Short mmCIF file of C-alpha atoms in Angstrom, two decimals:
data_model
loop_
_atom_site.label_atom_id
_atom_site.label_comp_id
_atom_site.label_asym_id
_atom_site.label_seq_id
_atom_site.Cartn_x
_atom_site.Cartn_y
_atom_site.Cartn_z
CA UNK O 1 23.54 -17.77 18.32
CA UNK O 2 22.43 -16.78 14.80
CA UNK O 3 20.58 -13.52 14.32
CA UNK O 4 17.08 -14.08 12.91
CA UNK O 5 16.44 -12.04 9.77
CA UNK O 6 13.28 -9.96 10.15
CA UNK O 7 10.41 -10.51 7.76
CA UNK O 8 9.29 -7.68 5.49
CA UNK O 9 6.28 -7.04 7.71
CA UNK O 10 8.38 -6.96 10.89
CA UNK O 11 10.85 -4.59 9.27
CA UNK O 12 8.09 -2.27 8.06
CA UNK O 13 6.47 -2.23 11.50
CA UNK O 14 9.78 -1.31 13.14
CA UNK O 15 10.41 1.33 10.47
CA UNK O 16 7.00 2.88 11.18
CA UNK O 17 7.83 2.92 14.90
CA UNK O 18 11.13 4.67 14.20
CA UNK O 19 9.47 7.28 11.98
CA UNK O 20 6.84 7.98 14.65
CA UNK O 21 9.54 8.32 17.31
CA UNK O 22 11.60 10.69 15.17
CA UNK O 23 8.53 12.76 14.24
CA UNK O 24 7.78 13.34 17.92
CA UNK O 25 11.13 15.10 18.23
CA UNK O 26 11.56 14.01 21.84
CA UNK O 27 14.77 12.01 21.34
CA UNK O 28 18.18 13.55 21.82
CA UNK O 29 20.64 13.95 18.98
CA UNK O 30 22.54 10.73 19.68
CA UNK O 31 19.36 8.66 19.98
CA UNK O 32 17.90 10.29 16.87
CA UNK O 33 21.02 9.45 14.88
CA UNK O 34 20.89 5.83 16.07
CA UNK O 35 17.21 5.62 15.10
CA UNK O 36 17.92 7.22 11.74
CA UNK O 37 20.74 4.76 11.09
CA UNK O 38 18.50 1.82 12.01
CA UNK O 39 15.72 3.22 9.84
CA UNK O 40 17.91 3.64 6.77
CA UNK O 41 19.21 0.08 7.19
CA UNK O 42 15.65 -1.24 7.49
CA UNK O 43 14.52 0.78 4.45
CA UNK O 44 17.37 -0.68 2.42
CA UNK O 45 16.54 -4.18 3.62
CA UNK O 46 12.86 -3.73 2.72
CA UNK O 47 13.76 -2.41 -0.73
CA UNK O 48 16.00 -5.42 -1.29
CA UNK O 49 13.23 -7.81 -0.20
CA UNK O 50 10.79 -6.11 -2.59
CA UNK O 51 13.30 -6.38 -5.44
CA UNK O 52 13.79 -10.08 -4.71
CA UNK O 53 10.03 -10.65 -4.61
CA UNK O 54 9.60 -8.82 -7.92
CA UNK O 55 12.34 -10.92 -9.52
CA UNK O 56 10.70 -14.10 -8.23
CA UNK O 57 7.32 -13.05 -9.65
CA UNK O 58 8.93 -12.28 -13.01
CA UNK O 59 10.67 -15.66 -12.96
CA UNK O 60 7.41 -17.44 -12.12
CA UNK O 61 5.58 -15.61 -14.88
CA UNK O 62 8.31 -16.65 -17.27
CA UNK O 63 7.50 -15.79 -20.82
CA UNK O 64 3.85 -15.06 -20.17
CA UNK O 65 2.75 -12.03 -22.09
CA UNK O 66 1.75 -9.10 -19.93
CA UNK O 67 -1.68 -7.74 -20.74
CA UNK O 68 -2.43 -4.29 -19.36
CA UNK O 69 -5.54 -4.01 -17.22
CA UNK O 70 -8.34 -2.05 -18.80
CA UNK O 71 -11.05 -0.97 -16.43
CA UNK O 72 -14.48 -2.06 -17.60
CA UNK O 73 -13.11 -4.54 -20.12
CA UNK O 74 -15.07 -7.76 -20.59
CA UNK O 75 -13.38 -11.02 -19.65
CA UNK O 76 -14.08 -14.37 -21.27
CA UNK O 77 -16.09 -16.80 -19.18
CA UNK O 78 -16.89 -14.43 -16.35
#
């Protein structure tokens, strides 16, 4: 059976659970190391998903010129 890849949101939720568990300090050394290992793998996976999303956005924007946001600036037609 194929392993289902977790979504970004699922991975972040699990990562938050791991952090909370480790912050409690109630796990033994072996369990803490397993949690830490899982957490670092999830963090890497999330970073990779964010990089892929950023690349996709850049690809979709193509050659569009980036215009920096200026707070309070007037926009045409609004």
